[in-house]
XYZ file of C-alpha atoms in Angstrom:
761
model
C 0.019 0.004 -0.033
C 1.404 3.415 -0.998
C 0.795 6.878 0.408
C -1.779 8.952 -1.423
C -0.071 11.367 -3.801
C -2.851 13.831 -3.607
C -2.452 17.126 -1.600
C -5.607 18.508 0.284
C -7.247 21.600 -0.990
C -6.978 23.170 2.493
C -3.314 23.746 1.966
C -3.858 25.604 -1.266
C -6.609 27.864 0.379
C -4.366 28.615 3.385
C -1.638 29.941 1.061
C -4.206 32.366 -0.395
C -5.406 33.671 2.915
C -1.778 34.269 4.193
C -0.922 36.194 1.080
C -4.122 38.314 1.354
C -3.224 39.323 4.992
C 0.254 40.378 3.976
C -0.992 42.598 1.243
C -2.010 46.232 1.718
C -5.745 47.245 1.219
C -5.088 48.352 -2.331
C -3.974 44.821 -3.370
C -6.681 43.073 -1.502
C -9.165 43.439 -4.278
C -10.894 40.486 -5.794
C -9.065 41.012 -9.066
C -5.608 40.664 -7.468
C -6.824 37.568 -5.634
C -7.760 35.956 -8.917
C -4.383 36.879 -10.389
C -2.661 35.276 -7.420
C -4.651 32.106 -7.659
C -3.631 31.839 -11.325
C -0.035 32.315 -10.466
C -0.147 29.658 -7.736
C -1.874 27.262 -10.219
C 0.878 27.796 -12.825
C 3.352 27.068 -9.952
C 1.923 23.513 -9.649
C -0.358 23.224 -6.529
C -2.504 19.979 -6.861
C -2.278 20.191 -10.734
C -4.123 17.493 -12.680
C -3.111 17.544 -16.396
C -3.763 15.489 -19.416
C -0.654 16.303 -21.575
C 2.872 16.950 -20.544
C 4.719 19.523 -22.660
C 8.064 21.276 -22.306
C 6.348 24.129 -20.539
C 4.709 21.864 -17.989
C 6.422 21.057 -14.706
C 4.989 18.408 -12.402
C 5.946 18.946 -8.871
C 5.708 16.527 -5.948
C 2.054 17.247 -5.227
C 0.928 17.217 -8.864
C -0.546 14.413 -10.877
C -0.703 13.483 -14.535
C -4.003 11.756 -15.317
C -5.097 9.661 -18.306
C -8.077 10.764 -20.335
C -10.550 8.402 -18.802
C -9.165 8.837 -15.302
C -7.954 5.249 -15.157
C -4.227 5.893 -14.378
C -2.340 8.619 -12.694
C 1.385 9.519 -12.846
C 3.197 11.378 -10.097
C 5.349 10.918 -6.975
C 4.696 8.278 -4.217
C 6.454 6.720 -1.265
C 6.186 3.019 -0.375
C 4.375 2.477 2.890
C 6.524 3.228 5.877
C 9.214 5.033 3.929
C 10.110 8.656 3.129
C 11.797 7.859 -0.255
C 10.033 9.491 -3.253
C 9.572 7.688 -6.636
C 8.140 8.634 -9.952
C 5.441 6.144 -10.831
C 2.109 5.204 -12.416
C -0.883 3.967 -10.378
C -4.514 3.147 -10.787
C -6.780 6.163 -10.281
C -8.805 4.485 -7.472
C -9.310 5.152 -3.786
C -6.416 2.904 -2.812
C -3.169 3.581 -4.748
C -1.706 0.592 -6.498
C 1.544 1.278 -8.277
C 2.047 -0.516 -11.580
C 5.195 1.207 -13.022
C 8.206 2.932 -11.439
C 10.754 5.080 -13.252
C 13.609 5.660 -10.822
C 13.316 2.398 -9.001
C 17.100 2.153 -8.241
C 17.585 5.978 -7.579
C 14.944 7.262 -5.140
C 14.624 10.883 -4.083
C 15.290 11.695 -0.480
C 12.772 14.615 -0.251
C 9.768 16.090 -2.153
C 11.786 18.554 -4.217
C 11.603 16.479 -7.302
C 10.007 17.580 -10.576
C 8.916 15.892 -13.871
C 9.243 17.666 -17.095
C 10.383 17.443 -20.787
C 13.954 18.477 -21.209
C 15.481 20.600 -24.044
C 16.504 17.419 -25.941
C 12.811 16.244 -25.917
C 13.076 13.439 -23.273
C 10.909 12.936 -20.195
C 13.139 13.644 -17.200
C 13.033 13.412 -13.482
C 14.931 16.172 -11.691
C 15.972 16.448 -8.065
C 16.016 19.618 -6.014
C 19.414 20.600 -7.488
C 17.910 20.352 -11.012
C 20.080 17.229 -11.613
C 18.757 14.417 -13.867
C 17.852 11.411 -11.795
C 16.010 9.509 -14.578
C 15.468 10.113 -18.315
C 13.724 8.264 -21.167
C 16.965 8.738 -23.246
C 14.913 8.370 -26.425
C 16.382 11.420 -28.275
C 19.827 13.071 -28.411
C 18.920 16.201 -30.353
C 16.221 18.875 -29.650
C 12.770 17.898 -30.726
C 9.269 19.251 -30.364
C 7.883 16.500 -28.135
C 5.063 15.843 -25.649
C 3.984 13.030 -23.258
C 0.630 11.336 -22.800
C -0.644 8.777 -20.361
C -3.216 6.373 -21.914
C -6.088 4.540 -20.278
C -3.998 1.445 -20.572
C -1.405 2.888 -18.163
C 1.170 3.498 -21.024
C 3.295 6.656 -20.730
C 4.174 7.659 -24.323
C 6.700 10.193 -25.589
C 5.486 11.603 -28.899
C 7.218 13.483 -31.661
C 4.605 16.229 -32.268
C 5.789 16.869 -35.786
C 4.721 13.506 -37.052
C 2.866 12.069 -34.015
C 5.306 9.076 -33.894
C 6.044 7.372 -30.578
C 9.665 7.756 -29.451
C 9.396 5.880 -26.158
C 6.853 3.838 -24.213
C 6.703 2.692 -20.668
C 5.093 -0.562 -21.876
C 8.385 -1.403 -23.589
C 10.077 -1.032 -20.213
C 7.722 -2.675 -17.724
C 8.515 -3.118 -13.969
C 6.439 -5.569 -11.947
C 2.921 -5.259 -13.418
C 1.291 -6.717 -16.588
C -1.140 -4.070 -18.006
C -3.606 -4.089 -20.899
C -1.816 -4.069 -24.264
C 1.554 -4.512 -22.641
C 3.631 -7.070 -24.559
C 5.915 -9.586 -22.898
C 8.091 -10.800 -25.831
C 10.904 -12.994 -26.912
C 12.831 -12.198 -30.114
C 14.157 -15.641 -31.213
C 16.514 -13.988 -33.679
C 18.351 -11.843 -31.147
C 17.423 -13.519 -27.859
C 16.113 -10.160 -26.504
C 13.291 -10.452 -24.028
C 10.876 -7.970 -22.519
C 9.992 -9.263 -19.028
C 8.470 -8.234 -15.729
C 10.756 -7.764 -12.750
C 9.691 -7.886 -9.143
C 10.339 -5.326 -6.531
C 13.171 -6.136 -4.150
C 10.830 -5.999 -1.119
C 7.281 -4.710 -0.606
C 8.785 -1.386 0.536
C 11.589 -1.233 -1.994
C 10.845 -0.988 -5.751
C 14.488 -1.614 -6.662
C 15.237 -4.546 -9.130
C 14.242 -7.788 -7.448
C 15.277 -11.473 -7.886
C 12.240 -12.583 -9.858
C 11.281 -12.268 -13.544
C 8.326 -13.318 -15.695
C 8.505 -13.626 -19.432
C 8.077 -15.597 -22.527
C 10.484 -18.272 -23.764
C 10.086 -19.842 -27.118
C 11.943 -22.995 -28.217
C 11.436 -24.734 -31.593
C 8.455 -22.412 -32.180
C 6.617 -23.524 -28.980
C 5.991 -20.572 -26.629
C 5.929 -21.077 -22.833
C 5.516 -18.625 -19.992
C 8.258 -18.794 -17.374
C 9.026 -17.368 -13.977
C 12.757 -17.207 -13.043
C 14.523 -16.765 -9.745
C 17.379 -14.754 -11.157
C 18.438 -17.201 -13.924
C 16.869 -20.406 -12.488
C 13.389 -21.482 -13.629
C 10.825 -21.055 -10.792
C 7.533 -21.769 -12.545
C 6.417 -22.896 -16.084
C 3.040 -22.616 -17.818
C 3.455 -25.535 -20.225
C 3.374 -25.143 -24.012
C 1.005 -22.781 -25.759
C -1.237 -24.596 -28.246
C -2.840 -21.658 -29.945
C -5.644 -21.453 -27.430
C -4.361 -22.063 -23.874
C -1.288 -22.756 -21.875
C -1.769 -26.539 -21.527
C -0.115 -26.658 -18.066
C -2.249 -24.002 -16.333
C -5.512 -25.020 -14.832
C -6.606 -21.844 -12.896
C -6.049 -19.296 -15.688
C -9.429 -19.625 -17.360
C -10.310 -16.048 -16.645
C -7.244 -15.014 -18.680
C -8.523 -16.710 -21.847
C -12.000 -15.209 -21.445
C -10.399 -11.776 -21.225
C -8.688 -11.719 -24.588
C -5.340 -13.447 -24.030
C -3.514 -13.805 -27.320
C -0.117 -14.901 -28.753
C 1.451 -13.310 -31.808
C 4.509 -14.086 -33.923
C 5.889 -11.279 -35.981
C 8.930 -12.312 -37.963
C 10.414 -14.493 -35.151
C 9.415 -12.073 -32.285
C 6.813 -13.825 -30.175
C 4.733 -11.772 -27.859
C 1.585 -12.191 -25.850
C -0.799 -9.496 -24.762
C -4.228 -9.231 -23.063
C -7.271 -7.094 -23.429
C -9.816 -6.680 -20.518
C -13.462 -6.211 -20.467
C -14.611 -2.680 -20.574
C -14.794 -0.953 -16.967
C -12.871 -3.797 -15.507
C -9.885 -2.747 -13.384
C -7.403 -5.579 -13.225
C -3.799 -5.837 -11.998
C -1.406 -8.654 -12.524
C 1.689 -8.095 -10.272
C 4.847 -10.103 -9.866
C 5.450 -9.967 -6.102
C 8.906 -9.924 -4.372
C 8.454 -13.550 -3.471
C 8.009 -14.587 -7.120
C 4.304 -15.116 -6.732
C 2.265 -13.795 -9.740
C -1.199 -12.598 -8.509
C -4.196 -11.131 -10.409
C -6.577 -8.938 -8.455
C -9.814 -7.172 -9.695
C -10.953 -3.923 -8.250
C -14.411 -4.134 -6.389
C -16.179 -0.832 -6.587
C -18.679 -1.846 -4.023
C -16.265 -2.817 -1.298
C -13.445 -0.474 -2.265
C -10.938 -3.401 -2.174
C -8.996 -5.617 -4.513
C -10.367 -9.223 -4.843
C -7.811 -11.938 -5.758
C -8.769 -14.055 -8.752
C -5.468 -15.878 -9.473
C -2.248 -16.834 -7.694
C 0.674 -18.831 -9.116
C 2.620 -20.776 -8.046
C -0.129 -21.677 -5.692
C 0.891 -25.065 -4.437
C 4.171 -27.008 -4.102
C 3.540 -28.930 -7.321
C 3.423 -25.676 -9.293
C 7.081 -25.021 -8.396
C 9.441 -25.933 -11.293
C 10.817 -29.477 -11.173
C 9.706 -29.890 -7.564
C 10.117 -33.736 -7.663
C 13.354 -33.919 -9.694
C 13.884 -35.766 -13.064
C 11.860 -38.776 -14.130
C 9.166 -38.041 -11.464
C 5.792 -36.393 -11.464
C 4.045 -34.247 -8.822
C 0.362 -34.540 -7.878
C -0.817 -32.339 -5.010
C -3.575 -34.843 -4.100
C -1.158 -37.763 -3.688
C 0.631 -38.651 -0.504
C 3.528 -38.163 -0.865
C 3.054 -35.640 -3.637
C 6.104 -36.893 -5.597
C 6.079 -40.370 -7.337
C 8.551 -41.956 -9.751
C 7.333 -42.565 -13.365
C 6.411 -46.133 -14.182
C 9.553 -48.125 -14.896
C 11.653 -45.867 -12.558
C 12.768 -45.944 -8.946
C 14.213 -43.267 -6.547
C 17.857 -42.298 -7.294
C 18.442 -42.127 -3.450
C 15.824 -44.061 -1.640
C 16.799 -42.781 1.800
C 16.492 -39.134 0.792
C 13.285 -39.876 -1.124
C 11.659 -41.513 1.874
C 12.729 -38.497 3.954
C 10.812 -36.144 1.726
C 13.890 -34.804 -0.242
C 12.766 -35.491 -3.830
C 15.224 -33.128 -5.695
C 17.432 -35.996 -6.735
C 14.540 -37.567 -8.798
C 14.455 -41.025 -10.097
C 16.355 -43.441 -12.294
C 15.339 -46.215 -14.765
C 14.902 -49.709 -13.228
C 15.696 -51.650 -16.389
C 17.482 -50.575 -19.603
C 15.432 -50.055 -22.681
C 15.413 -52.829 -25.366
C 15.014 -50.478 -28.272
C 17.594 -52.380 -30.301
C 14.812 -55.041 -30.826
C 12.218 -52.501 -32.002
C 12.951 -52.940 -35.720
C 13.292 -56.737 -35.562
C 10.097 -57.985 -37.352
C 10.493 -61.428 -35.855
C 10.548 -60.061 -32.275
C 7.770 -57.450 -32.263
C 6.253 -58.854 -28.990
C 9.575 -57.920 -27.148
C 9.868 -54.287 -28.344
C 9.565 -51.406 -25.928
C 6.110 -50.253 -24.967
C 4.653 -46.982 -23.685
C 3.091 -46.230 -20.313
C 0.356 -43.620 -20.322
C 0.161 -40.767 -17.837
C -3.012 -38.762 -18.142
C -3.855 -35.053 -17.422
C -0.319 -33.719 -17.030
C 1.713 -30.703 -17.700
C 4.152 -32.221 -20.186
C 7.909 -32.065 -19.318
C 10.171 -29.188 -20.241
C 12.957 -29.270 -22.932
C 10.367 -30.206 -25.586
C 11.456 -31.432 -29.072
C 9.148 -31.402 -32.023
C 8.654 -33.739 -34.943
C 6.207 -33.477 -37.905
C 3.568 -36.095 -37.951
C 0.003 -37.045 -37.173
C -1.191 -38.598 -33.989
C -1.085 -42.131 -35.221
C 2.538 -41.543 -36.503
C 3.826 -40.085 -33.304
C 4.223 -43.330 -31.450
C 6.033 -45.035 -34.334
C 8.286 -42.102 -34.790
C 9.324 -42.330 -31.122
C 9.743 -46.115 -31.194
C 12.095 -45.934 -34.246
C 14.354 -43.501 -32.384
C 16.300 -45.127 -29.616
C 16.998 -41.829 -27.994
C 13.271 -40.974 -27.700
C 12.110 -41.758 -24.110
C 8.573 -40.173 -24.212
C 6.148 -38.470 -26.513
C 2.911 -36.549 -26.450
C 0.454 -35.251 -28.994
C -1.704 -32.113 -29.188
C -3.898 -31.316 -32.163
C -2.699 -27.702 -32.363
C 1.030 -28.319 -31.468
C 1.617 -31.679 -33.167
C 4.006 -34.512 -32.092
C 6.276 -33.614 -29.058
C 9.078 -35.871 -27.900
C 11.826 -35.994 -25.374
C 15.293 -37.569 -25.636
C 17.364 -36.739 -22.653
C 15.454 -36.116 -19.373
C 11.924 -35.574 -18.173
C 11.582 -32.777 -15.773
C 8.823 -30.607 -14.251
C 5.948 -32.963 -14.768
C 2.725 -32.083 -12.934
C -0.472 -34.164 -12.854
C -3.966 -32.719 -12.313
C -7.160 -34.158 -10.870
C -9.491 -32.269 -13.262
C -9.787 -32.680 -16.922
C -6.779 -30.666 -17.968
C -3.251 -31.026 -19.437
C -2.225 -33.552 -22.052
C -1.517 -37.272 -22.146
C 2.159 -38.252 -21.814
C 3.500 -41.659 -23.042
C 6.683 -42.839 -21.241
C 8.825 -45.501 -22.996
C 9.455 -48.536 -20.773
C 11.125 -51.841 -21.609
C 8.959 -54.849 -22.222
C 10.403 -56.790 -19.382
C 9.906 -54.015 -16.886
C 6.197 -53.684 -17.820
C 5.728 -57.420 -17.846
C 7.013 -57.639 -14.339
C 4.586 -55.048 -13.079
C 1.821 -56.861 -14.663
C 2.840 -60.182 -12.983
C 2.315 -58.436 -9.631
C -1.385 -57.980 -10.419
C -2.050 -61.338 -12.043
C -3.925 -62.757 -9.028
C -6.176 -59.680 -8.699
C -6.961 -59.729 -12.419
C -7.816 -63.482 -12.385
C -10.089 -63.011 -9.413
C -11.849 -60.076 -10.997
C -12.336 -62.035 -14.242
C -13.680 -65.028 -12.419
C -16.161 -62.877 -10.463
C -17.323 -61.120 -13.703
C -17.887 -64.547 -15.279
C -20.011 -65.751 -12.443
C -22.044 -62.562 -12.326
C -22.611 -62.666 -16.043
C -23.874 -66.220 -15.922
C -26.307 -65.295 -13.167
C -27.492 -62.221 -15.095
C -27.959 -64.343 -18.212
C -30.168 -66.912 -16.585
C -32.134 -64.159 -14.827
C -32.662 -62.487 -18.182
C -33.797 -65.668 -19.781
C -36.288 -66.354 -17.073
C -37.751 -62.825 -17.359
C -37.736 -63.062 -21.184
C -39.937 -66.220 -21.159
C -42.531 -64.343 -19.057
C -42.587 -61.399 -21.343
C -42.154 -63.175 -24.654
C -45.817 -63.759 -25.476
C -46.745 -60.102 -24.804
C -43.752 -58.730 -26.794
C -44.585 -60.793 -29.873
C -48.165 -59.585 -29.807
C -47.063 -55.943 -29.565
C -44.450 -56.339 -32.244
C -47.042 -57.714 -34.671
C -49.471 -55.132 -33.864
C -46.999 -52.231 -34.385
C -48.874 -48.954 -33.797
C -52.494 -49.904 -32.914
C -55.444 -48.371 -31.090
C -54.554 -48.282 -27.455
C -57.873 -47.930 -25.634
C -60.447 -47.527 -28.323
C -62.733 -49.813 -26.646
C -61.753 -49.506 -23.023
C -62.038 -46.271 -21.140
C -59.444 -45.202 -18.633
C -61.145 -45.168 -15.220
C -59.758 -42.579 -12.888
C -60.251 -42.409 -9.093
C -63.400 -40.317 -9.378
C -66.172 -41.664 -11.706
C -66.970 -38.169 -12.937
C -63.506 -37.854 -14.301
C -63.738 -40.857 -16.583
C -62.587 -40.177 -20.165
C -62.894 -42.497 -23.184
C -59.674 -42.345 -25.254
C -60.024 -43.000 -28.995
C -57.416 -43.476 -31.662
C -54.386 -42.966 -29.374
C -51.388 -44.798 -31.132
C -49.623 -47.568 -29.262
C -45.910 -47.918 -29.780
C -44.089 -51.238 -29.216
C -41.279 -51.529 -26.848
C -39.098 -52.720 -29.679
C -39.671 -49.440 -31.625
C -38.854 -47.303 -28.631
C -35.732 -49.339 -27.750
C -34.446 -48.753 -31.243
C -35.446 -45.083 -31.290
C -33.544 -44.338 -28.019
C -30.598 -46.616 -28.645
C -31.723 -48.873 -25.843
C -32.418 -45.900 -23.530
C -28.798 -44.978 -23.585
C -27.664 -42.278 -21.102
C -26.451 -40.172 -23.946
C -30.068 -39.831 -25.060
C -31.329 -38.887 -21.588
C -32.912 -35.418 -21.527
C -33.654 -35.245 -17.786
C -35.553 -36.910 -14.966
C -38.559 -35.861 -12.880
C -40.852 -37.477 -10.324
C -42.393 -39.658 -13.007
C -39.152 -41.040 -14.224
C -36.397 -40.337 -16.865
C -37.169 -38.710 -20.232
C -35.248 -39.773 -23.357
C -34.767 -38.415 -26.814
C -35.621 -40.752 -29.675
C -35.705 -40.933 -33.361
C -38.291 -43.087 -35.263
C -37.556 -44.999 -38.468
C -39.098 -42.059 -40.418
C -36.534 -39.613 -38.927
C -39.198 -38.034 -36.619
C -37.839 -36.962 -33.335
C -39.773 -37.875 -30.159
C -39.464 -37.545 -26.432
C -40.087 -40.756 -24.369
C -41.204 -40.413 -20.790
C -40.538 -43.738 -19.045
C -42.269 -44.584 -15.735
C -39.500 -45.556 -13.230
C -40.077 -48.607 -11.094
C -38.869 -46.682 -8.054
C -40.982 -43.648 -8.757
C -43.461 -42.542 -6.192
C -45.963 -42.205 -9.055
C -47.681 -45.201 -10.578
C -50.475 -46.367 -12.773
C -52.881 -43.763 -11.386
C -50.747 -40.774 -12.535
C -49.943 -42.525 -15.790
C -53.637 -43.042 -16.686
C -54.392 -39.546 -15.397
C -51.839 -38.000 -17.827
C -53.136 -39.970 -20.780
C -56.667 -39.081 -19.947
C -55.970 -35.416 -19.520
C -53.507 -34.588 -22.294
C -54.955 -36.774 -25.109
C -57.960 -34.536 -25.392
C -56.109 -31.255 -25.200
C -55.176 -29.357 -28.416
C -53.436 -26.060 -27.854
C -50.212 -24.448 -29.244
C -48.948 -23.882 -25.690
C -49.570 -27.432 -24.467
C -47.225 -30.222 -25.165
C -48.708 -32.792 -27.623
C -49.066 -36.457 -26.828
C -48.170 -38.685 -29.726
C -48.890 -42.063 -28.161
C -47.940 -44.447 -25.395
C -46.514 -47.799 -24.702
C -48.115 -50.182 -22.087
C -46.465 -53.553 -21.767
C -46.418 -55.855 -18.775
C -43.601 -53.984 -16.787
C -43.253 -50.914 -18.955
C -45.373 -47.794 -19.059
C -44.218 -44.989 -21.367
C -45.582 -41.753 -22.904
C -44.428 -40.516 -26.281
C -44.390 -36.711 -26.842
C -43.320 -34.313 -29.469
C -39.734 -33.397 -29.017
C -38.858 -30.006 -27.640
C -35.389 -28.832 -29.077
C -34.741 -26.281 -26.283
C -35.575 -28.542 -23.356
C -37.177 -26.998 -20.342
C -37.384 -23.367 -19.195
C -35.239 -23.867 -16.054
C -32.126 -24.841 -18.022
C -31.959 -21.281 -19.445
C -33.836 -19.366 -16.799
C -31.335 -20.165 -13.971
C -28.236 -20.323 -16.136
C -25.343 -18.244 -14.479
C -24.642 -16.283 -17.658
C -28.240 -15.036 -18.044
C -27.426 -14.428 -21.713
C -29.866 -16.753 -23.588
C -33.290 -15.337 -22.518
C -33.712 -11.681 -23.448
C -36.630 -9.685 -22.375
C -38.581 -10.339 -25.574
C -38.255 -14.076 -25.094
C -39.205 -13.814 -21.499
C -42.405 -11.820 -22.298
C -43.361 -14.328 -24.994
C -42.857 -17.149 -22.547
C -45.010 -15.533 -19.853
C -47.715 -14.729 -22.459
C -47.674 -18.326 -23.893
C -47.850 -20.006 -20.482
C -50.707 -17.680 -19.614
C -52.600 -18.589 -22.825
C -52.121 -22.313 -22.079
C -53.400 -21.897 -18.508
C -56.408 -19.983 -19.656
C -57.163 -22.801 -22.109
C -56.963 -25.453 -19.296
C -59.240 -23.428 -16.999
C -61.825 -21.932 -19.374
C -61.574 -22.844 -23.003
C -61.049 -26.624 -23.185
C -63.664 -29.365 -23.154
C -62.409 -30.371 -19.699
C -61.706 -27.886 -16.921
C -58.270 -28.987 -15.768
C -56.230 -27.895 -12.712
C -52.572 -28.648 -13.397
C -51.324 -28.545 -9.710
C -47.580 -28.700 -10.633
C -46.742 -25.531 -12.682
C -43.063 -24.776 -12.457
C -40.189 -23.898 -14.857
C -39.099 -27.545 -15.308
C -42.612 -28.373 -16.608
C -42.491 -25.633 -19.198
C -40.816 -26.965 -22.463
C -39.504 -24.776 -25.192
C -39.557 -25.660 -28.879
C -36.976 -24.500 -31.446
C -38.905 -21.250 -31.840
C -38.811 -20.679 -28.018
C -42.566 -21.117 -27.796
C -43.541 -22.406 -24.370
C -45.541 -25.582 -23.884
C -47.014 -26.745 -20.560
C -46.230 -30.387 -19.781
C -46.443 -33.006 -17.099
C -50.088 -33.575 -16.442
C -49.549 -36.497 -14.035
C -50.912 -34.522 -11.112
C -53.650 -32.688 -12.945
C -57.331 -33.021 -11.881
C -60.437 -32.638 -14.141
C -63.274 -30.488 -12.741
C -66.893 -30.734 -13.588
C -68.682 -27.793 -15.302
C -70.165 -26.438 -11.999
C -67.248 -27.375 -9.753
C -65.040 -24.551 -8.448
C -62.787 -26.301 -5.992
C -61.811 -29.711 -4.505
C -60.089 -31.250 -1.499
C -57.447 -33.907 -1.392
C -55.672 -35.789 1.353
C -52.724 -36.416 -0.934
C -50.978 -33.095 -1.421
C -48.705 -33.391 -4.537
C -46.617 -30.752 -6.373
C -43.448 -28.768 -5.520
C -43.082 -26.641 -2.433
C -42.453 -23.024 -3.278
C -45.052 -23.163 -6.112
C -48.045 -24.452 -4.108
C -50.699 -22.087 -2.980
C -50.858 -21.839 0.825
C -54.413 -23.209 1.142
C -53.365 -26.157 -1.069
C -50.124 -26.939 0.859
C -51.747 -26.626 4.246
C -55.315 -27.992 3.826
C -55.277 -29.863 0.511
C -57.845 -27.430 -0.952
C -57.194 -26.642 -4.720
C -58.881 -24.651 -7.521
C -58.018 -22.531 -10.435
C -56.541 -20.033 -7.926
C -53.856 -22.670 -7.001
C -52.591 -22.661 -10.604
C -52.723 -18.866 -10.716
C -50.595 -18.751 -7.615
C -48.029 -21.113 -9.201
C -48.153 -18.973 -12.404
C -47.358 -15.839 -10.317
C -44.342 -17.453 -8.739
C -43.300 -18.569 -12.219
C -43.537 -15.051 -13.524
C -41.462 -13.675 -10.670
C -38.725 -16.193 -11.439
C -38.783 -15.343 -15.145
C -38.419 -11.695 -14.311
C -35.666 -12.060 -11.663
C -33.900 -15.087 -13.148
C -33.622 -16.512 -9.690
C -35.339 -19.483 -7.987
C -38.033 -18.739 -5.529
C -36.249 -21.010 -2.959
C -32.868 -19.400 -3.498
C -34.039 -15.812 -2.689
C -34.247 -15.201 1.012
C -33.914 -12.067 3.174
C -32.546 -12.972 6.534
C -33.742 -9.794 8.241
C -37.272 -9.901 6.863
C -37.660 -13.655 6.354
C -39.044 -13.198 2.913
C -38.657 -15.404 -0.139
C -38.997 -14.130 -3.650
C -42.685 -14.369 -3.654
C -42.879 -12.551 -0.319
C -41.684 -9.405 -1.837
C -44.813 -8.993 -3.907
C -46.857 -8.264 -0.763
C -46.013 -4.762 0.276
C -48.282 -4.907 3.365
C -46.505 -7.989 4.733
C -43.136 -6.288 3.946
C -44.015 -3.062 5.717
C -45.358 -4.810 8.819
C -42.396 -7.078 9.230
C -39.928 -4.196 8.625
C -41.521 -2.221 11.380
C -41.105 -5.055 13.725
């Protein structure tokens, strides 16, 4: 934390009052006061300027501000010191220095000034008018000026042609700023790198550097402790650094790599109005923090190295590091500790050595292919350093390595190509999540064979167990098949027939009985083929009734198959109820029933397929980007029309009783359709409400009188519709919105009387 560079306005006004008291009455006129104010302003009291010219002098209390007031340039002192430095910081309430000019030559007092010298350079002068720091961009007098951009870049411009002569972004200190380029010129070896402060109170040159290193055209980001690697990102594949798991925010915010004639550089652009600082700290830790306007603090979003396994070559050669293992370091397959005593004591720097020499001399012997070297796979890793590259496709990478006796490992990435290693394998890190690449380590046949022999007993026991279980399952299947065979054959011969054209579905209440005519019946065989045997890849979701699968009939028509689960709390009553209700309903905002399947142990309903699934998938999505206000309005209107049809316009008056986002399906045009009528009840023409002992539905969407006493009516659906509208507007679940002080859920906020009364309490 740095001292504020801003001087209070009180000091400025005090100077004016003292001068007025010293002046005689003639000079105390308002006109003279104005003249004095102008003179003091030109002298540099609390000056904020946008452009620095040869006639401008920035004194210790002055600041040089970017156009959008994002960055400021001026003088600062590290916390707890009196030394003064020229630097750039974010224009926020807490000063955060991102660039320092005279980091190795501080001023001892506040007499320093910043200006443009006669030779056109930006210079920092001490109280004796001696040059402490200079851009050293020109050697002859020029008409120049300086600007501070909203990217934190201090630029020296030649005003005659508006050409940049010098930029602070080309001479970074410890911070990575927007549009700043960390580069590596592979032709000259020149690098532009970050350099840490010596300590948190001393901006002098520190021990740690961060920069880009390019070998054989593969860029990697490195952190060095002086000249020793401290951290490595893994190779860049054109999209990501393959060895960094926790930098996803970087890729979202415009991280890019560019090659200009052998000079590789990466840069970064941030989202608008986002204030981010990436700083290399004195201990070598690179942190990213985002400014929080609400709290007035910096929130950390990234830190690296973060764990022991992030440190370069933490486990030594031929070993890999996994933070979730115990111990974290393990030898690669086919290797053993170089010094077992040190290894067991937790000193892993010595690494590992090969157990058995490679047998690569047999690789090209066609008569002895079974004895050639093999490869052991290590998944989800940051591949080793010292990469070599070979042209070739994925299926050629293994054979290329196998034909080369010096090749000890290989890896393949679609964007990088075939990578291999020939000397040593260092800095390998394994992850738990789906990240990194697959590494294939070359091991001798005998070594791998011995390791397999250790597991022979376990493998044999597992195989025997699987065989016994398979036999039991086979006979169980045959026994069940015999019981079903007759019914299955009849259904297969019938194909799609009339399900209940002569038999009505009789519901619990006689007045609710409905005769179903010409409802197609699908055979179980057709549905098995349509859903790929109810494969999990075809599963769309699962509700109280059971799972729902996507299917495709022989005529290429897409369907949704709702399969009654054997463990479901709902049974034949709900199944019949849904068939009875929905088969007679025809409305553009109600899902259409295409048919059903009723076989001895299976009960399924076949619906039209909704391409956009259910409303809750998009409504409660974290990005909130799919449903714009037009779509939300159309969804509310469509659900309202469907509900009005159920209550007033259909042949049957129907109370849905389970209206919620997961029961609103969306077609490819985003038209809403009400679904899941398993809980619905049919009312008579003169019936307004009913009671039930079995309260069904979803809490949070139930009307109070229904949830407490089992009394339901059209008003019950209207209440559920109201909660649904609130969720569509807010994008939040009713159950997730809770005010601890007022004990209100989302629906509670629509009652201003209740809100007022509880607030008074």
